[in-house]
Amino acid sequence: MPVRPRGTSVRLFAAGCAAALLALLPAPAAQAVPPPRGASAVQAAQAVQQDPSHLTREAVFTPAANGWERVERYLDTTPGFTQEDYPPDGRGDQDGLRRTYFGGVAKPFSGRFLLYSAPGWDTGGGTPVLLVHGANDNPDRAWANPGESGGFGCGAASCPSSGLMQYLDGRGKRVFAIGFAHKEGDNLMQAQQVGDAVALIRARLGVEKVDLVGWSKGMMSARMYVSSVKPSWGRPYAGDVRKLITLGGPNGGYDYPFAHGWAHNFSIWSECGGSVNSPSPHTSMTCYGASRYHPEFSFVPTDGWDAYPGQRQMLARFDHVYGVNQTQQDWYTTYYGGRGFYTSGPGIQAAIDAGSLIDRIQRAGVPADVQTYLLAGGAATVVGIVNETRGPGDGVVFTTSALDGTGIGNLAGTAVVGTANHLELGWKTAVSSQVAAWLG
């Protein structure tokens, strides 16, 4: 693997090195949808049910890579979806297989999404499961091939070639996953697409409800869907989720980039050697004696740029609980705003005021008929980053945030997997076993 950028932030690095590896793989061809394998007469009747009228299926790819049976691209035609900003240097572009699935488009329209189907999607039993990945990631690396990004891309020195998808599929579950057009996109729009994917699965299988598993930023769109946290033009929750499971989800928010901002910046600023697709707490920074201005990397919309809305929506302050990392250069102005010796930025409160959704999510609440389970990693051992060690956590998200039950109407279970860091939550056996037990 190439040398990992210094100070890179967890999850935001996970897909950053995938392009070179994926470029070597053959692109799957778009084909007609095959008939369900082993379908009964009832299943055959279910298979002809119509997709929701606001959804247009644009392409189907089968066979798909990394153990998936097929990938479909859909367009949600509901007015309100936008073309979101992407960093101009291409670091946030779709790459490898995902670019193929999005029709060769590097910067897809945010109304488009991918629906992945695992083997046995039409023959397994029980309530089907929809997996929702996190920031700067994709369904391939997150759930099916953690080693796709190379060494350390999965949070460990050696990465496995299978993940939670194969684990659940091997136990007879019908497994699906959603892939988003924008890697750091607006969770309000992505929550609508989680609802779209649930509706598609229900129509395809003739089931009443679907289970959701949201990892890291994926918690946001999954939880927001069941809580009807939506844009003004959006559709409300349809009452079609049985269980919600979050893995390392910032249910209480996070402030990692502001608390460790100097080291975080070195992985981002190209003039300092960075290339990671991640937002910065600063708008300017001095690299090698020259001040550089990058409004496109900011958490706060600046000079017409807003390329990281999904990260801003997860922010919450923990300085009153765990303090701030005072070993970092310009630590005070990084967190609270202003001009430091090498950097300047708006501070975390300005970013929260610009659009954090944590308070709104907690106030909206999760309905009591949705059994909700919260899992936290307990190992701050992610290689190559300044791990979040101000308090117990998985290297990025505090345990108190991942297990924050505020607003959850039916908190059916919590767990801490002490051996798992944030990037290991999609494949560590102890995590997969706990998820399977909760799904039943």
Tab-separated table of C-alpha atoms in Angstrom:
chain	number	residue	atom	x	y	z
A	1	MET	CA	0.000	0.000	0.000
A	2	PRO	CA	1.168	3.602	-0.564
A	3	VAL	CA	2.363	5.486	2.512
A	4	ARG	CA	-0.721	6.523	4.437
A	5	PRO	CA	-1.314	10.287	4.809
A	6	ARG	CA	-0.337	11.672	8.197
A	7	GLY	CA	-3.160	12.431	10.592
A	8	THR	CA	-5.841	11.091	8.352
A	9	SER	CA	-9.265	10.860	9.907
A	10	VAL	CA	-10.984	7.476	10.345
A	11	ARG	CA	-13.635	6.369	7.860
A	12	LEU	CA	-12.665	9.363	5.706
A	13	PHE	CA	-9.473	7.550	4.714
A	14	ALA	CA	-11.053	4.129	4.259
A	15	ALA	CA	-11.923	4.478	0.581
A	16	GLY	CA	-9.189	6.965	-0.319
A	17	CYS	CA	-6.730	4.406	-1.764
A	18	ALA	CA	-9.207	2.209	-3.615
A	19	ALA	CA	-8.940	3.729	-7.088
A	20	ALA	CA	-5.650	2.135	-8.087
A	21	LEU	CA	-6.764	-1.343	-7.068
A	22	LEU	CA	-10.208	-1.100	-8.598
A	23	ALA	CA	-8.873	0.194	-11.887
A	24	LEU	CA	-7.382	-3.258	-12.450
A	25	LEU	CA	-10.736	-5.018	-12.178
A	26	PRO	CA	-12.944	-5.651	-15.213
A	27	ALA	CA	-16.054	-3.534	-15.319
A	28	PRO	CA	-19.293	-5.505	-15.093
A	29	ALA	CA	-21.689	-5.081	-17.956
A	30	ALA	CA	-25.187	-3.718	-17.687
A	31	GLN	CA	-27.670	-6.533	-18.263
A	32	ALA	CA	-31.298	-7.344	-17.940
A	33	VAL	CA	-32.502	-8.331	-14.469
A	34	PRO	CA	-32.388	-12.127	-14.090
A	35	PRO	CA	-35.393	-13.968	-12.709
A	36	PRO	CA	-35.233	-14.802	-8.994
A	37	ARG	CA	-33.356	-17.997	-8.190
A	38	GLY	CA	-35.546	-20.730	-6.744
A	39	ALA	CA	-38.542	-18.472	-6.441
A	40	SER	CA	-41.783	-19.966	-5.320
A	41	ALA	CA	-45.082	-19.103	-6.986
A	42	VAL	CA	-45.692	-16.471	-4.323
A	43	GLN	CA	-42.218	-14.996	-4.837
A	44	ALA	CA	-42.728	-14.972	-8.594
A	45	ALA	CA	-45.891	-12.957	-8.129
A	46	GLN	CA	-44.043	-10.578	-5.807
A	47	ALA	CA	-41.256	-10.080	-8.350
A	48	VAL	CA	-43.586	-8.351	-10.825
A	49	GLN	CA	-44.676	-5.679	-8.357
A	50	GLN	CA	-43.984	-2.179	-9.594
A	51	ASP	CA	-41.252	0.041	-8.213
A	52	PRO	CA	-42.486	3.288	-6.623
A	53	SER	CA	-43.478	5.717	-9.351
A	54	HIS	CA	-40.930	8.370	-8.360
A	55	LEU	CA	-38.043	5.939	-8.946
A	56	THR	CA	-36.519	5.169	-12.339
A	57	ARG	CA	-34.220	2.176	-12.706
A	58	GLU	CA	-31.494	3.283	-15.108
A	59	ALA	CA	-29.116	0.305	-15.208
A	60	VAL	CA	-28.484	-3.174	-13.815
A	61	PHE	CA	-25.018	-4.728	-13.454
A	62	THR	CA	-24.725	-8.475	-13.020
A	63	PRO	CA	-22.669	-10.306	-12.066
A	64	ALA	CA	-21.165	-7.767	-9.686
A	65	ALA	CA	-17.794	-7.806	-7.916
A	66	ASN	CA	-16.807	-8.469	-4.300
A	67	GLY	CA	-19.421	-11.152	-3.748
A	68	TRP	CA	-22.502	-9.117	-4.651
A	69	GLU	CA	-24.981	-10.690	-7.047
A	70	ARG	CA	-26.061	-7.479	-8.746
A	71	VAL	CA	-26.010	-3.698	-8.546
A	72	GLU	CA	-28.804	-1.429	-9.798
A	73	ARG	CA	-28.702	2.320	-10.367
A	74	TYR	CA	-31.828	4.307	-9.590
A	75	LEU	CA	-32.867	7.913	-10.041
A	76	ASP	CA	-35.259	9.523	-7.568
A	77	THR	CA	-37.187	11.994	-9.727
A	78	THR	CA	-38.661	13.903	-6.777
A	79	PRO	CA	-38.011	17.650	-7.215
A	80	GLY	CA	-35.629	18.842	-4.535
A	81	PHE	CA	-32.566	16.707	-5.159
A	82	THR	CA	-29.574	18.805	-6.205
A	83	GLN	CA	-26.160	18.569	-7.800
A	84	GLU	CA	-23.922	18.844	-4.745
A	85	ASP	CA	-20.451	20.391	-4.726
A	86	TYR	CA	-17.425	18.129	-5.128
A	87	PRO	CA	-13.836	19.175	-4.312
A	88	PRO	CA	-12.459	20.594	-7.579
A	89	ASP	CA	-9.281	18.485	-7.512
A	90	GLY	CA	-11.238	15.233	-7.900
A	91	ARG	CA	-10.569	13.701	-4.480
A	92	GLY	CA	-14.283	13.236	-3.832
A	93	ASP	CA	-15.092	11.759	-7.259
A	94	GLN	CA	-16.562	8.297	-7.689
A	95	ASP	CA	-13.849	5.808	-8.593
A	96	GLY	CA	-13.313	2.277	-9.855
A	97	LEU	CA	-16.410	0.111	-9.943
A	98	ARG	CA	-18.626	2.806	-8.488
A	99	ARG	CA	-17.865	5.150	-11.370
A	100	THR	CA	-18.885	2.354	-13.737
A	101	TYR	CA	-22.118	1.822	-11.814
A	102	PHE	CA	-22.860	5.556	-11.972
A	103	GLY	CA	-22.575	5.419	-15.766
A	104	GLY	CA	-18.985	6.622	-15.959
A	105	VAL	CA	-19.884	9.885	-14.202
A	106	ALA	CA	-17.293	11.037	-11.659
A	107	LYS	CA	-19.587	13.555	-9.941
A	108	PRO	CA	-23.086	12.026	-10.010
A	109	PHE	CA	-26.286	13.932	-9.378
A	110	SER	CA	-27.395	13.411	-5.785
A	111	GLY	CA	-30.782	12.067	-6.854
A	112	ARG	CA	-29.048	8.876	-8.005
A	113	PHE	CA	-28.168	5.933	-5.786
A	114	LEU	CA	-27.093	2.298	-6.063
A	115	LEU	CA	-28.915	-0.739	-4.688
A	116	TYR	CA	-26.677	-3.756	-4.090
A	117	SER	CA	-28.160	-7.265	-3.717
A	118	ALA	CA	-26.282	-10.131	-2.062
A	119	PRO	CA	-26.543	-13.762	-3.153
A	120	GLY	CA	-29.708	-15.271	-1.726
A	121	TRP	CA	-31.588	-11.970	-1.735
A	122	ASP	CA	-34.536	-13.844	-3.240
A	123	THR	CA	-34.174	-17.180	-1.421
A	124	GLY	CA	-33.192	-16.342	2.159
A	125	GLY	CA	-35.568	-15.980	5.048
A	126	GLY	CA	-36.638	-13.561	7.758
A	127	THR	CA	-36.784	-9.814	7.582
A	128	PRO	CA	-34.457	-8.476	4.862
A	129	VAL	CA	-31.551	-6.236	5.899
A	130	LEU	CA	-30.389	-2.968	4.309
A	131	LEU	CA	-26.784	-1.945	5.093
A	132	VAL	CA	-25.983	1.796	5.050
A	133	HIS	CA	-22.287	2.738	4.793
A	134	GLY	CA	-20.508	5.777	6.187
A	135	ALA	CA	-18.472	8.750	4.991
A	136	ASN	CA	-16.062	8.515	2.057
A	137	ASP	CA	-16.910	4.850	1.665
A	138	ASN	CA	-18.946	2.522	-0.523
A	139	PRO	CA	-20.863	-0.784	-0.178
A	140	ASP	CA	-17.986	-2.790	-1.647
A	141	ARG	CA	-15.277	-1.810	0.828
A	142	ALA	CA	-17.598	-1.261	3.781
A	143	TRP	CA	-19.537	-4.520	3.738
A	144	ALA	CA	-18.062	-7.000	1.247
A	145	ASN	CA	-14.299	-6.557	0.799
A	146	PRO	CA	-12.676	-4.545	3.601
A	147	GLY	CA	-9.294	-5.106	1.970
A	148	GLU	CA	-10.265	-3.348	-1.243
A	149	SER	CA	-8.391	-0.208	-0.160
A	150	GLY	CA	-5.221	-2.123	0.646
A	151	GLY	CA	-3.327	-2.449	3.902
A	152	PHE	CA	-4.746	-0.547	6.885
A	153	GLY	CA	-7.790	0.466	4.846
A	154	CYS	CA	-9.863	-1.724	7.160
A	155	GLY	CA	-8.302	-0.381	10.361
A	156	ALA	CA	-5.897	-3.290	10.862
A	157	ALA	CA	-2.498	-4.367	9.527
A	158	SER	CA	-4.125	-7.181	7.544
A	159	CYS	CA	-7.494	-6.732	5.865
A	160	PRO	CA	-10.007	-9.525	5.208
A	161	SER	CA	-11.703	-10.077	1.854
A	162	SER	CA	-15.209	-10.487	3.265
A	163	GLY	CA	-17.361	-8.558	5.697
A	164	LEU	CA	-20.768	-8.249	7.301
A	165	MET	CA	-22.572	-8.941	4.017
A	166	GLN	CA	-21.069	-12.429	3.686
A	167	TYR	CA	-21.507	-13.104	7.397
A	168	LEU	CA	-25.249	-12.389	7.303
A	169	ASP	CA	-25.759	-14.012	3.909
A	170	GLY	CA	-24.097	-17.172	5.225
A	171	ARG	CA	-26.700	-17.279	7.979
A	172	GLY	CA	-29.630	-17.160	5.573
A	173	LYS	CA	-30.352	-13.443	5.671
A	174	ARG	CA	-31.533	-11.526	2.619
A	175	VAL	CA	-28.997	-8.724	2.433
A	176	PHE	CA	-28.995	-5.450	0.497
A	177	ALA	CA	-26.878	-2.283	0.645
A	178	ILE	CA	-27.261	1.263	-0.579
A	179	GLY	CA	-24.546	3.333	-2.276
A	180	PHE	CA	-24.719	7.120	-2.437
A	181	ALA	CA	-23.691	9.466	-5.253
A	182	HIS	CA	-21.835	11.898	-2.988
A	183	LYS	CA	-19.334	10.423	-0.535
A	184	GLU	CA	-19.857	13.193	2.041
A	185	GLY	CA	-23.337	14.196	0.960
A	186	ASP	CA	-26.321	15.837	2.580
A	187	ASN	CA	-27.911	13.355	4.986
A	188	LEU	CA	-31.348	14.873	4.390
A	189	MET	CA	-31.247	13.734	0.769
A	190	GLN	CA	-29.555	10.429	1.598
A	191	ALA	CA	-32.210	9.648	4.211
A	192	GLN	CA	-34.831	9.957	1.481
A	193	GLN	CA	-32.896	7.404	-0.548
A	194	VAL	CA	-32.728	5.016	2.395
A	195	GLY	CA	-36.525	5.180	2.318
A	196	ASP	CA	-36.401	4.561	-1.441
A	197	ALA	CA	-34.245	1.458	-0.969
A	198	VAL	CA	-36.559	0.136	1.744
A	199	ALA	CA	-39.557	0.638	-0.572
A	200	LEU	CA	-37.793	-1.196	-3.409
A	201	ILE	CA	-36.926	-4.147	-1.186
A	202	ARG	CA	-40.478	-4.345	0.109
A	203	ALA	CA	-41.915	-4.297	-3.417
A	204	ARG	CA	-39.436	-6.900	-4.627
A	205	LEU	CA	-39.959	-9.331	-1.763
A	206	GLY	CA	-43.525	-8.576	-0.728
A	207	VAL	CA	-42.525	-7.894	2.898
A	208	GLU	CA	-43.946	-5.338	5.284
A	209	LYS	CA	-40.740	-4.254	6.983
A	210	VAL	CA	-36.965	-4.111	6.545
A	211	ASP	CA	-34.148	-3.971	9.117
A	212	LEU	CA	-31.553	-1.169	8.876
A	213	VAL	CA	-27.872	-1.290	9.863
A	214	GLY	CA	-26.106	2.092	9.740
A	215	TRP	CA	-22.346	2.404	10.238
A	216	SER	CA	-20.774	5.726	11.288
A	217	LYS	CA	-22.250	8.481	9.058
A	218	GLY	CA	-24.671	5.828	7.776
A	219	MET	CA	-26.376	6.085	11.165
A	220	MET	CA	-27.489	9.578	10.193
A	221	SER	CA	-29.463	8.739	7.052
A	222	ALA	CA	-30.860	5.503	8.537
A	223	ARG	CA	-32.015	7.121	11.756
A	224	MET	CA	-33.229	10.261	10.018
A	225	TYR	CA	-35.434	8.183	7.758
A	226	VAL	CA	-37.243	6.420	10.612
A	227	SER	CA	-37.484	9.730	12.501
A	228	SER	CA	-38.993	11.624	9.531
A	229	VAL	CA	-36.173	14.159	9.667
A	230	LYS	CA	-36.532	15.330	6.094
A	231	PRO	CA	-36.267	18.302	3.776
A	232	SER	CA	-39.412	20.335	3.193
A	233	TRP	CA	-39.992	18.513	-0.098
A	234	GLY	CA	-39.297	15.052	1.316
A	235	ARG	CA	-41.501	12.077	2.094
A	236	PRO	CA	-42.141	11.101	5.737
A	237	TYR	CA	-41.292	7.753	7.283
A	238	ALA	CA	-43.542	5.021	5.902
A	239	GLY	CA	-43.613	2.828	9.029
A	240	ASP	CA	-41.693	0.078	7.246
A	241	VAL	CA	-38.650	-0.553	9.490
A	242	ARG	CA	-38.628	-3.312	12.124
A	243	LYS	CA	-35.168	-2.837	13.671
A	244	LEU	CA	-32.502	-0.125	13.540
A	245	ILE	CA	-28.904	-1.025	14.428
A	246	THR	CA	-26.138	1.592	14.537
A	247	LEU	CA	-22.413	0.744	14.516
A	248	GLY	CA	-20.159	3.476	15.854
A	249	GLY	CA	-22.846	5.978	14.924
A	250	PRO	CA	-22.393	9.500	16.369
A	251	ASN	CA	-25.853	9.484	17.946
A	252	GLY	CA	-24.651	12.273	20.219
A	253	GLY	CA	-22.433	13.887	17.581
A	254	TYR	CA	-18.655	14.191	17.262
A	255	ASP	CA	-15.990	16.923	17.244
A	256	TYR	CA	-12.852	15.012	16.252
A	257	PRO	CA	-11.694	17.274	13.372
A	258	PHE	CA	-11.847	20.406	15.542
A	259	ALA	CA	-10.289	18.809	18.626
A	260	HIS	CA	-7.337	17.419	16.611
A	261	GLY	CA	-7.390	19.872	13.722
A	262	TRP	CA	-3.696	20.581	13.070
A	263	ALA	CA	-2.784	16.931	12.480
A	264	HIS	CA	-6.065	16.422	10.644
A	265	ASN	CA	-5.151	19.210	8.196
A	266	PHE	CA	-1.901	17.609	7.070
A	267	SER	CA	-3.882	14.763	5.533
A	268	ILE	CA	-6.058	17.231	3.587
A	269	TRP	CA	-4.032	20.240	2.397
A	270	SER	CA	-2.395	19.296	-0.903
A	271	GLU	CA	0.382	21.849	-0.369
A	272	CYS	CA	1.244	20.031	2.870
A	273	GLY	CA	1.187	16.631	1.122
A	274	GLY	CA	-2.433	15.662	1.835
A	275	SER	CA	-5.086	14.269	-0.495
A	276	VAL	CA	-7.777	12.776	1.763
A	277	ASN	CA	-11.410	13.588	0.975
A	278	SER	CA	-12.271	15.114	4.328
A	279	PRO	CA	-13.433	18.519	5.577
A	280	SER	CA	-11.103	20.824	7.479
A	281	PRO	CA	-11.779	23.041	10.510
A	282	HIS	CA	-9.715	25.734	8.759
A	283	THR	CA	-10.055	27.822	5.630
A	284	SER	CA	-6.381	28.812	5.470
A	285	MET	CA	-3.121	27.193	6.556
A	286	THR	CA	0.576	27.873	6.117
A	287	CYS	CA	2.430	25.090	4.314
A	288	TYR	CA	6.182	25.352	3.798
A	289	GLY	CA	6.166	29.061	4.549
A	290	ALA	CA	3.282	30.042	2.259
A	291	SER	CA	-0.297	30.679	3.365
A	292	ARG	CA	-2.856	28.688	1.371
A	293	TYR	CA	-6.595	29.361	1.175
A	294	HIS	CA	-9.024	26.456	0.595
A	295	PRO	CA	-12.686	27.410	1.128
A	296	GLU	CA	-13.739	24.188	-0.643
A	297	PHE	CA	-12.434	22.114	2.300
A	298	SER	CA	-14.325	24.014	4.992
A	299	PHE	CA	-17.062	22.572	7.218
A	300	VAL	CA	-18.861	25.909	6.905
A	301	PRO	CA	-20.123	26.967	3.444
A	302	THR	CA	-17.506	29.480	2.268
A	303	ASP	CA	-17.135	31.504	-0.931
A	304	GLY	CA	-19.832	29.463	-2.655
A	305	TRP	CA	-18.360	26.073	-1.681
A	306	ASP	CA	-20.145	23.405	0.347
A	307	ALA	CA	-18.577	20.032	-0.445
A	308	TYR	CA	-19.002	18.373	2.989
A	309	PRO	CA	-22.542	18.963	4.275
A	310	GLY	CA	-22.878	15.440	5.669
A	311	GLN	CA	-19.945	15.912	8.020
A	312	ARG	CA	-21.200	19.278	9.314
A	313	GLN	CA	-24.551	17.678	10.133
A	314	MET	CA	-22.860	15.285	12.626
A	315	LEU	CA	-21.093	17.910	14.740
A	316	ALA	CA	-21.578	18.401	18.476
A	317	ARG	CA	-19.286	19.851	21.142
A	318	PHE	CA	-17.524	17.668	23.684
A	319	ASP	CA	-15.075	20.260	25.034
A	320	HIS	CA	-17.191	20.613	28.188
A	321	VAL	CA	-16.899	16.856	28.777
A	322	TYR	CA	-13.465	15.847	27.503
A	323	GLY	CA	-11.666	19.120	26.838
A	324	VAL	CA	-9.608	19.811	23.702
A	325	ASN	CA	-6.302	18.328	22.551
A	326	GLN	CA	-3.944	21.090	23.674
A	327	THR	CA	-0.869	19.393	22.210
A	328	GLN	CA	-1.940	20.453	18.721
A	329	GLN	CA	-0.656	23.655	17.120
A	330	ASP	CA	-3.277	26.457	17.164
A	331	TRP	CA	-5.541	24.235	19.262
A	332	TYR	CA	-7.551	27.115	20.738
A	333	THR	CA	-8.352	28.959	17.498
A	334	THR	CA	-8.967	25.666	15.707
A	335	TYR	CA	-11.724	24.704	18.121
A	336	TYR	CA	-13.140	28.092	19.103
A	337	GLY	CA	-12.452	30.062	15.914
A	338	GLY	CA	-10.053	32.795	14.870
A	339	ARG	CA	-6.544	33.189	13.491
A	340	GLY	CA	-3.734	31.168	14.992
A	341	PHE	CA	-0.026	31.158	14.222
A	342	TYR	CA	-0.346	28.883	11.157
A	343	THR	CA	-4.101	28.537	10.580
A	344	SER	CA	-7.412	30.348	10.634
A	345	GLY	CA	-10.946	29.037	10.725
A	346	PRO	CA	-14.497	29.674	11.921
A	347	GLY	CA	-14.515	27.268	14.896
A	348	ILE	CA	-16.863	24.432	15.759
A	349	GLN	CA	-19.792	26.529	16.970
A	350	ALA	CA	-20.006	28.362	13.650
A	351	ALA	CA	-20.015	24.991	11.885
A	352	ILE	CA	-22.746	23.664	14.196
A	353	ASP	CA	-24.811	26.793	13.632
A	354	ALA	CA	-24.382	26.321	9.875
A	355	GLY	CA	-26.289	23.053	9.903
A	356	SER	CA	-25.648	20.363	12.522
A	357	LEU	CA	-28.637	17.999	12.739
A	358	ILE	CA	-27.830	16.185	15.993
A	359	ASP	CA	-30.246	18.191	18.146
A	360	ARG	CA	-32.962	17.925	15.506
A	361	ILE	CA	-32.539	14.159	15.260
A	362	GLN	CA	-32.706	13.677	19.001
A	363	ARG	CA	-35.772	15.907	19.324
A	364	ALA	CA	-37.554	14.100	16.476
A	365	GLY	CA	-37.050	10.742	18.185
A	366	VAL	CA	-37.132	7.192	16.898
A	367	PRO	CA	-40.644	5.640	17.011
A	368	ALA	CA	-41.218	3.155	19.814
A	369	ASP	CA	-42.239	0.425	17.364
A	370	VAL	CA	-38.710	0.459	15.884
A	371	GLN	CA	-36.478	-1.730	18.042
A	372	THR	CA	-33.185	0.166	18.205
A	373	TYR	CA	-29.763	-1.261	19.062
A	374	LEU	CA	-26.555	0.744	19.542
A	375	LEU	CA	-23.062	-0.743	19.225
A	376	ALA	CA	-19.798	1.022	20.021
A	377	GLY	CA	-16.213	0.071	19.331
A	378	GLY	CA	-13.868	0.276	22.287
A	379	ALA	CA	-10.380	0.278	20.742
A	380	ALA	CA	-8.724	3.597	19.869
A	381	THR	CA	-6.130	1.770	17.773
A	382	VAL	CA	-6.576	2.983	14.207
A	383	VAL	CA	-3.147	3.025	12.581
A	384	GLY	CA	-1.891	6.273	11.029
A	385	ILE	CA	-4.133	8.818	12.766
A	386	VAL	CA	-4.187	10.856	15.933
A	387	ASN	CA	-6.668	8.596	17.713
A	388	GLU	CA	-9.481	10.126	19.731
A	389	THR	CA	-8.288	9.394	23.273
A	390	ARG	CA	-9.812	12.287	25.234
A	391	GLY	CA	-12.397	9.769	26.381
A	392	PRO	CA	-13.351	6.111	25.784
A	393	GLY	CA	-14.175	5.392	22.157
A	394	ASP	CA	-13.225	3.675	18.898
A	395	GLY	CA	-10.573	6.167	17.787
A	396	VAL	CA	-13.015	8.706	16.322
A	397	VAL	CA	-16.449	8.453	18.009
A	398	PHE	CA	-16.803	8.510	21.779
A	399	THR	CA	-18.558	5.560	23.414
A	400	THR	CA	-20.932	8.008	25.100
A	401	SER	CA	-21.972	9.304	21.674
A	402	ALA	CA	-22.296	5.899	19.988
A	403	LEU	CA	-24.496	4.688	22.881
A	404	ASP	CA	-26.452	7.933	23.351
A	405	GLY	CA	-30.102	6.878	23.519
A	406	THR	CA	-31.583	10.375	23.649
A	407	GLY	CA	-34.844	10.408	21.697
A	408	ILE	CA	-34.936	6.662	21.050
A	409	GLY	CA	-38.386	5.333	21.905
A	410	ASN	CA	-37.404	1.662	22.230
A	411	LEU	CA	-33.742	1.167	23.093
A	412	ALA	CA	-33.734	-2.612	22.864
A	413	GLY	CA	-30.020	-3.206	23.438
A	414	THR	CA	-26.516	-1.736	23.591
A	415	ALA	CA	-23.070	-3.304	23.348
A	416	VAL	CA	-19.414	-2.330	23.367
A	417	VAL	CA	-16.975	-4.467	21.372
A	418	GLY	CA	-13.778	-3.568	23.159
A	419	THR	CA	-11.490	-5.070	20.520
A	420	ALA	CA	-12.912	-3.121	17.555
A	421	ASN	CA	-11.799	0.297	16.351
A	422	HIS	CA	-13.981	2.479	14.144
A	423	LEU	CA	-12.835	0.964	10.848
A	424	GLU	CA	-13.201	-2.601	12.081
A	425	LEU	CA	-16.916	-2.298	12.832
A	426	GLY	CA	-17.925	-3.572	9.386
A	427	TRP	CA	-16.073	-6.902	9.553
A	428	LYS	CA	-14.839	-7.816	13.058
A	429	THR	CA	-16.342	-11.188	13.973
A	430	ALA	CA	-17.507	-10.048	17.403
A	431	VAL	CA	-19.395	-7.150	15.791
A	432	SER	CA	-20.953	-9.319	13.084
A	433	SER	CA	-22.018	-11.887	15.679
A	434	GLN	CA	-23.699	-9.244	17.800
A	435	VAL	CA	-25.495	-7.757	14.782
A	436	ALA	CA	-26.742	-11.202	13.739
A	437	ALA	CA	-27.990	-11.893	17.266
A	438	TRP	CA	-29.899	-8.607	17.345
A	439	LEU	CA	-31.428	-9.239	13.930
A	440	GLY	CA	-32.591	-12.649	15.125
